[in-house]
CSV table of C-alpha atoms in Angstrom, one decimal:
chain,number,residue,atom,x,y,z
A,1,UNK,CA,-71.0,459.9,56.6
A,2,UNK,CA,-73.8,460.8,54.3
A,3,UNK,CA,-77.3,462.4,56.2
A,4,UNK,CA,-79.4,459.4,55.3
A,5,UNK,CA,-76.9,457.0,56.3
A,6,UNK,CA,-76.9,458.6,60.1
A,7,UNK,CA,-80.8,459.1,59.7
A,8,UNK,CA,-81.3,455.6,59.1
A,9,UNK,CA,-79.1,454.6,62.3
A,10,UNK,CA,-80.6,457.3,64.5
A,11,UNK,CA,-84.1,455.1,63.8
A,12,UNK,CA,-82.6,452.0,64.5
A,13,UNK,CA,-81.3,453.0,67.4
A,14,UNK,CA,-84.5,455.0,68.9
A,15,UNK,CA,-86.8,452.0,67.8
A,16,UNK,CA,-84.7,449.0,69.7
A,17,UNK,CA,-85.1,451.8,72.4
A,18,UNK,CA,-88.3,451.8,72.7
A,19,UNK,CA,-88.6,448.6,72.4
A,20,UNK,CA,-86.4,448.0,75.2
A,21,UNK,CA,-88.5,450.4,77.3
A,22,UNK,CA,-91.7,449.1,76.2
A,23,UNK,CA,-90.8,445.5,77.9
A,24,UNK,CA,-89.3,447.1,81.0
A,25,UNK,CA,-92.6,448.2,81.9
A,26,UNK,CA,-94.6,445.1,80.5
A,27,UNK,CA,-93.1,441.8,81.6
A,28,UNK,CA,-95.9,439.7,80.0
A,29,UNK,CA,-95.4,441.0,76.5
A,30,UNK,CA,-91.6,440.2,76.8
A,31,UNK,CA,-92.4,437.2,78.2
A,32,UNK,CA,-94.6,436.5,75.2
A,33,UNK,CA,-92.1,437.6,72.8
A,34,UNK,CA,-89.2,434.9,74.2
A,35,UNK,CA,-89.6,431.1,73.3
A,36,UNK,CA,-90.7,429.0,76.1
A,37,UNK,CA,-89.0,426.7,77.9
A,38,UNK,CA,-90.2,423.7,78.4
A,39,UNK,CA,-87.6,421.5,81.1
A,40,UNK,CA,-86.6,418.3,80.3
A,41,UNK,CA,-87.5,415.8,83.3
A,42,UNK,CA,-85.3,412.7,83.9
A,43,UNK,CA,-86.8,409.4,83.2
A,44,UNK,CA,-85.1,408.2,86.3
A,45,UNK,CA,-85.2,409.9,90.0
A,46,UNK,CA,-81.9,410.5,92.0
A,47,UNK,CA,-83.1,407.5,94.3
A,48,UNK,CA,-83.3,405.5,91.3
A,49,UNK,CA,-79.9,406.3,89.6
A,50,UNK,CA,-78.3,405.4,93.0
A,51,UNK,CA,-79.8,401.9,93.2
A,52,UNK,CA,-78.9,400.9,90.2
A,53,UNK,CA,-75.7,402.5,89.2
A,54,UNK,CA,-74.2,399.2,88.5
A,55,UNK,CA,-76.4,398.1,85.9
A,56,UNK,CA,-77.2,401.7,84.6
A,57,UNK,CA,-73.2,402.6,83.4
A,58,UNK,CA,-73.6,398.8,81.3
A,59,UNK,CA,-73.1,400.3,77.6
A,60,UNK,CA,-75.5,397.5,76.9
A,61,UNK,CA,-78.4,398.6,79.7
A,62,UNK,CA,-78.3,402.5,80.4
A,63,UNK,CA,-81.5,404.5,80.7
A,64,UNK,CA,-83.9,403.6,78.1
A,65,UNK,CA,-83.7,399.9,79.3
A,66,UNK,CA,-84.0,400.5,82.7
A,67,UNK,CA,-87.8,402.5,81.7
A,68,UNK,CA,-88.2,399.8,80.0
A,69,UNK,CA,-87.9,397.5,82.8
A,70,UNK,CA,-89.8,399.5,85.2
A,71,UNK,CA,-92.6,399.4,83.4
A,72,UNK,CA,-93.0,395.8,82.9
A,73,UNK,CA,-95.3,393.5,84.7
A,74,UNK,CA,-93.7,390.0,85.4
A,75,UNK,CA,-95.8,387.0,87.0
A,76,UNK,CA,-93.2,384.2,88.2
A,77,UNK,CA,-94.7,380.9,88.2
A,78,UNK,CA,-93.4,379.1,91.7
A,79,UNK,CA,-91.7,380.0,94.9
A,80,UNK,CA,-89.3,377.4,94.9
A,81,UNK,CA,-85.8,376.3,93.9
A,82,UNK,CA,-86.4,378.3,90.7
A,83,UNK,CA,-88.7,381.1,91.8
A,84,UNK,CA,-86.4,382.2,94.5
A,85,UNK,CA,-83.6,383.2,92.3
A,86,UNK,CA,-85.7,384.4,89.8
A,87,UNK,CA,-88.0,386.8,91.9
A,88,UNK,CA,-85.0,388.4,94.0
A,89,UNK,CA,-82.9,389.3,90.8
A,90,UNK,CA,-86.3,390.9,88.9
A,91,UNK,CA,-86.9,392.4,91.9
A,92,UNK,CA,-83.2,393.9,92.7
A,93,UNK,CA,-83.1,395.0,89.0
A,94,UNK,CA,-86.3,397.4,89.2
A,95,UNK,CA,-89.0,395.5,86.9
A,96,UNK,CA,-92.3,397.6,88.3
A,97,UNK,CA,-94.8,394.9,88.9
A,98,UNK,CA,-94.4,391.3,90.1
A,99,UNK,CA,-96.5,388.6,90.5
A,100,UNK,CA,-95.7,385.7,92.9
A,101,UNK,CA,-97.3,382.3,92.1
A,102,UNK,CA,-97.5,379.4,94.2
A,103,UNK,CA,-100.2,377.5,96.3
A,104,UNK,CA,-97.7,375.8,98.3
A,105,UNK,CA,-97.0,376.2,102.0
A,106,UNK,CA,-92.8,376.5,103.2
A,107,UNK,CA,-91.3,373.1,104.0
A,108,UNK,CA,-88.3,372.5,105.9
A,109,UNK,CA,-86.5,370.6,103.4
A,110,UNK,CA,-87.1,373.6,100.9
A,111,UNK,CA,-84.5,375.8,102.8
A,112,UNK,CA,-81.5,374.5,101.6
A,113,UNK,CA,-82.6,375.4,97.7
A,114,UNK,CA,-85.3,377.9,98.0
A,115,UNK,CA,-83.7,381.2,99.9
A,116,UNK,CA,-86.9,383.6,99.8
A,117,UNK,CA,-87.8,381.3,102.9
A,118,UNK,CA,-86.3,381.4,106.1
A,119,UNK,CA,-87.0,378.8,108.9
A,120,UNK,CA,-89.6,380.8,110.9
A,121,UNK,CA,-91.6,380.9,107.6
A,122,UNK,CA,-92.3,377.0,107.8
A,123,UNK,CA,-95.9,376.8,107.4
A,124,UNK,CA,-96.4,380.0,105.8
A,125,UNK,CA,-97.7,380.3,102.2
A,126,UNK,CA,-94.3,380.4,100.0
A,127,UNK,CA,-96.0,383.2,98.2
A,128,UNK,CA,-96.9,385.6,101.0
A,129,UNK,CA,-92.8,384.4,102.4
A,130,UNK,CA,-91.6,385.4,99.2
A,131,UNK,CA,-93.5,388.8,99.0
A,132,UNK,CA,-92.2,390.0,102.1
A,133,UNK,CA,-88.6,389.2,101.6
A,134,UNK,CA,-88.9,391.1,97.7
A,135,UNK,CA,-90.8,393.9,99.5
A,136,UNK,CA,-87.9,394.6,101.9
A,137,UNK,CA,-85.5,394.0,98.9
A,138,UNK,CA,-86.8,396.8,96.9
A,139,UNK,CA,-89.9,398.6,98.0
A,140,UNK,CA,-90.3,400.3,95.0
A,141,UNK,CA,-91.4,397.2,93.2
A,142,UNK,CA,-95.0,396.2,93.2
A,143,UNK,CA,-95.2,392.7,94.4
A,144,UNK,CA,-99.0,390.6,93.9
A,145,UNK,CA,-98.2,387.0,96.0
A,146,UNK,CA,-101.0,385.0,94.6
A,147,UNK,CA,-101.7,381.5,96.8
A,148,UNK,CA,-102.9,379.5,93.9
A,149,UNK,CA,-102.0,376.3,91.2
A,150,UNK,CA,-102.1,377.5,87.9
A,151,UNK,CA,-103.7,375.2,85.6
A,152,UNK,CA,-105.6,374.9,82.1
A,153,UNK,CA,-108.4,376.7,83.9
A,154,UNK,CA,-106.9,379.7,85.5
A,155,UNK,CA,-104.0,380.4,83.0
A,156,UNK,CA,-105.4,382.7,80.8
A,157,UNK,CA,-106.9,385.0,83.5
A,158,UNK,CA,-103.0,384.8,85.4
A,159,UNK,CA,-101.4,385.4,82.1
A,160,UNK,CA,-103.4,388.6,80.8
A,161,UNK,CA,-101.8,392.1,81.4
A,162,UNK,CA,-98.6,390.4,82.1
A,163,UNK,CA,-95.8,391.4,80.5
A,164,UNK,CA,-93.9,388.4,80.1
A,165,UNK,CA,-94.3,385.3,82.6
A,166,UNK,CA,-91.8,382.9,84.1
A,167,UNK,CA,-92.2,379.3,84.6
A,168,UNK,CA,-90.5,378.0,87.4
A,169,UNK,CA,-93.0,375.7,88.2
A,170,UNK,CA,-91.4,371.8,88.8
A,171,UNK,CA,-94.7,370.1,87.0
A,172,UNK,CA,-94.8,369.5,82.7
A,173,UNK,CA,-99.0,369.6,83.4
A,174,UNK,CA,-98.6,373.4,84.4
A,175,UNK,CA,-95.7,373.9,82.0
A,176,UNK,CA,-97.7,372.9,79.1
A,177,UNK,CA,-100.6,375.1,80.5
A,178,UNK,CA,-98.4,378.0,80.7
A,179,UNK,CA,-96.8,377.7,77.9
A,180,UNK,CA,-100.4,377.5,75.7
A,181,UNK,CA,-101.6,380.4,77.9
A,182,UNK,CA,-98.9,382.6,76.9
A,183,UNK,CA,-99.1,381.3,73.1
A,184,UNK,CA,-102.7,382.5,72.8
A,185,UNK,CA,-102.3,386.0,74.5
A,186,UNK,CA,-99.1,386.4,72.9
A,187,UNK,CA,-97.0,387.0,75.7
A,188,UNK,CA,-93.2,386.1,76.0
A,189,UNK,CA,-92.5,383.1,78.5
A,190,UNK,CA,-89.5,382.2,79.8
A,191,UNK,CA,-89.0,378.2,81.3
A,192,UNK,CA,-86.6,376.2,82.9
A,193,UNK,CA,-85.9,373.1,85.3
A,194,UNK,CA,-83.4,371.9,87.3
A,195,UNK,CA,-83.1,368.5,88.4
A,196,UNK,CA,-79.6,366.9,90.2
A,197,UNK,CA,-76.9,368.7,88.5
A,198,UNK,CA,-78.7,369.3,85.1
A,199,UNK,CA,-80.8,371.5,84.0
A,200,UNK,CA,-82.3,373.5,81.0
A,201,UNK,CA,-83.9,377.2,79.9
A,202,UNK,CA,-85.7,378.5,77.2
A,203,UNK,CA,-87.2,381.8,76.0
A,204,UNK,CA,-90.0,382.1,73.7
A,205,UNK,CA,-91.7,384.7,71.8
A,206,UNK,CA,-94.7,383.5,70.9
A,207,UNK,CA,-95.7,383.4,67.3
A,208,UNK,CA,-92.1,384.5,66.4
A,209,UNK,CA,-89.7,381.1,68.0
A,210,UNK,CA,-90.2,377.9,68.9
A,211,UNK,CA,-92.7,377.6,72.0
A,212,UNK,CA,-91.9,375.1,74.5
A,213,UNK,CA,-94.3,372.2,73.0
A,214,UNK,CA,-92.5,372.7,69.6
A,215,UNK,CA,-89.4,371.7,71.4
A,216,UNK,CA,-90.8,369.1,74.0
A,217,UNK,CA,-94.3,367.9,72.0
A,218,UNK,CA,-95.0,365.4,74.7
A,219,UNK,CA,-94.7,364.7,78.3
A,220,UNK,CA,-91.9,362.6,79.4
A,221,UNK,CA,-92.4,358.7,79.8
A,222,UNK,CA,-90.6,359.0,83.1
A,223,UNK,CA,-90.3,362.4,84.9
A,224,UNK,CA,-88.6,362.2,88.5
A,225,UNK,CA,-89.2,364.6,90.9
A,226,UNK,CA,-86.8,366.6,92.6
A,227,UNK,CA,-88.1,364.5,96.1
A,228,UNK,CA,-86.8,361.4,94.0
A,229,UNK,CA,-83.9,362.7,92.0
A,230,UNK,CA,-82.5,365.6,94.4
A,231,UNK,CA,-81.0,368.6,93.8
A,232,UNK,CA,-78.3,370.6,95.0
A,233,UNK,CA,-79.1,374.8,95.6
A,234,UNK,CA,-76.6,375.9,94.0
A,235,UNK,CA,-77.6,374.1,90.7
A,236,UNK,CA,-81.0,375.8,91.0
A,237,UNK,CA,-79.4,379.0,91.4
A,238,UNK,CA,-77.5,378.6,88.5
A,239,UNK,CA,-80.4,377.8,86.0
A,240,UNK,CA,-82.3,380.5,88.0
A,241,UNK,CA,-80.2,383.0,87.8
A,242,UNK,CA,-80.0,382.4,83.9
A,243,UNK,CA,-83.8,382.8,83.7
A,244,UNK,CA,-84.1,385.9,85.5
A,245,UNK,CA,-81.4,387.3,82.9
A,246,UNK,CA,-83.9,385.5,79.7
A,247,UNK,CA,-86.5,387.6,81.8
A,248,UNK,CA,-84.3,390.9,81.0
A,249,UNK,CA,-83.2,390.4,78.0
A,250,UNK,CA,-86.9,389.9,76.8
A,251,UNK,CA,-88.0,392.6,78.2
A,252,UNK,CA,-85.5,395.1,77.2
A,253,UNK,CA,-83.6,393.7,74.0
A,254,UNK,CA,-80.3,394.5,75.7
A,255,UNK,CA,-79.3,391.3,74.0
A,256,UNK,CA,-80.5,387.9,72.2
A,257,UNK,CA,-82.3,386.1,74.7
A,258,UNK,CA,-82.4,381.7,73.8
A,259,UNK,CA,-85.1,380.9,71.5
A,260,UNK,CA,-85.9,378.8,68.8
A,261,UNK,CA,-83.9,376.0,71.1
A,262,UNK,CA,-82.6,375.5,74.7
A,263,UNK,CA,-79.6,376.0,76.7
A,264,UNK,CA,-78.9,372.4,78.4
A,265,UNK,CA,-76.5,373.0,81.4
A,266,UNK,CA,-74.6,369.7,83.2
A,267,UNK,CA,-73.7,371.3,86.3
A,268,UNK,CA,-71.4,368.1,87.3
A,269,UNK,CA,-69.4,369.2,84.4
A,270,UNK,CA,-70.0,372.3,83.4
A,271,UNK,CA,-71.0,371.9,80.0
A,272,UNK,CA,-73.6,374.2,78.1
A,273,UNK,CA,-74.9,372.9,75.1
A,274,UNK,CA,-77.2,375.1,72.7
A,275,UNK,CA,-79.7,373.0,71.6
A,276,UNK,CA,-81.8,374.2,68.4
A,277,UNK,CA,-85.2,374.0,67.5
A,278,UNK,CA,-87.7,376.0,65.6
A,279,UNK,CA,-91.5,376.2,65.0
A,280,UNK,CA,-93.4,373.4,64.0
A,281,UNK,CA,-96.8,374.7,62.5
A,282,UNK,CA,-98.2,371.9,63.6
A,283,UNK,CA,-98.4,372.4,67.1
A,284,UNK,CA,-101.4,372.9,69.3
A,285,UNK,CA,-100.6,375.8,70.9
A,286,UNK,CA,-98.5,378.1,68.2
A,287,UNK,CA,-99.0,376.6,64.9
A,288,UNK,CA,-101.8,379.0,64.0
A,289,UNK,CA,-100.3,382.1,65.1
């Protein structure tokens, strides 16, 4: 080996040497000299993973949906036959924030359809019934019972901030206001009824689909109530339970929710019919968005 070739590794060697020693006895420039590193924090708690394990290992859900979820706010028109459904599956899922509306009082002959009530609730506000059973459900949800009818009035005010809202309201007066409430602040609505053994849901994004006057410009000649028609539970479960999944779907684009028509459901025979629609740019409350 040639003398400059050993010279050259005899420096080499002393200067990683000193080096060496030179961070021994100062941690902080050592420290200085390694790249920091900055840990990566789960977007989901161990508590959280656990509760919803079943929807979390869905190919289709996963983690960036359930976020997405968690951070929505959700106001649910009506405590009822539709509401009831509706609320406890939002709620069971993880959505952050909801909002329970309904200035109705609990009946006796609601329990057989609506089963956030219980019969020592008779006579309690359905909305202040429904928040305590969602509350006990999952108490990591933010639950807001308001006792109140909304109306052309109020609507705007219920629908800002929110999310997305769901109508299950039983009235086309607060459907209608709902659905132009949601059409001016741009937020996505879900609706539905259920009356007998039939019944219907609809998603809308607002400005984008067909709102729910494109499909249905004007109020029914004839419109029974469920107190003259009837209607079995497990029907509004059905059609509730669909709206609740519209409800996700909006929120986290896991899949194509129903717009730009309606899903008709006859419960007697189990038929689903698809029935299509789209914007008219005529109507009152979308055609100039």
């Amino acid at each position: 080996m040639s003398g400059g070739s050993s010279r050259r590794g005899f420096l080499r060697e002393l200067a990683s040497a000193v080096a060496a020693g030179r961070e021994a006895l100062d941690p902080v420039v050592a420290a200085a000299q390694e790249p920091e590193v900055v840990p990566i924090r789960p977007l989901l708690t161990d508590d959280e993973v656990e509760r919803y394990a079943r929807q979390l290992v869905l190919p289709e859900w996963g983690e960036a949906a359930q976020v997405a979820l968690s951070e929505a706010g959700v106001l649910v028109v009506g405590a009822g036959a539709l509401g009831s459904p509706v609320a406890l599956y939002l709620a069971g899922a993880g959505v952050g924030r909801l909002g329970i509306l309904d200035d109705d009082n609990v009946e006796v002959s609601n329990l057989h359809r609506q089963h956030l009530h219980f019969t020592p609730d008779v006579g309690v506000p359905k909305a202040e019934s429904a928040a305590a059973k969602l509350r006990f459900l999952n108490p990591d949800v933010l639950v807001e019972p308001y006792q109140a009818r909304l109306d052309e009035e109020n609507a705007a005010a219920l629908v800002e901030g929110q999310s997305l809202v769901v109508d299950c309201s039983d009235s086309f007066e607060t459907r209608y206001a709902v659905n132009a409430a949601c059409c001016a602040a741009g937020t996505p609505l879900v609706q539905g009824g259920v009356l007998g053994l039939a019944g219907m849901v609809m998603s809308i994004r607002p400005g984008r689909t067909a709102c729910y006057r494109c499909a249905f410009p004007h109020t029914p000649a004839y419109a029974p109530s469920c107190a003259d028609a009837g209607v079995l539970g497990p029907a509004a479960g059905v059609v509730g339970s669909l709206m609740a999944l519209e409800a996700m779907k909006l929120i986290t684009g896991v899949a194509p929710a129903v717009a730009d028509g309606f899903l008709q459901l006859d419960l007697a025979t189990g038929e689903f019919v698809r029935v299509k629609t789209s914007r008219r740019m005529d109507c009152p409350d979308c055609g100039h968005l």
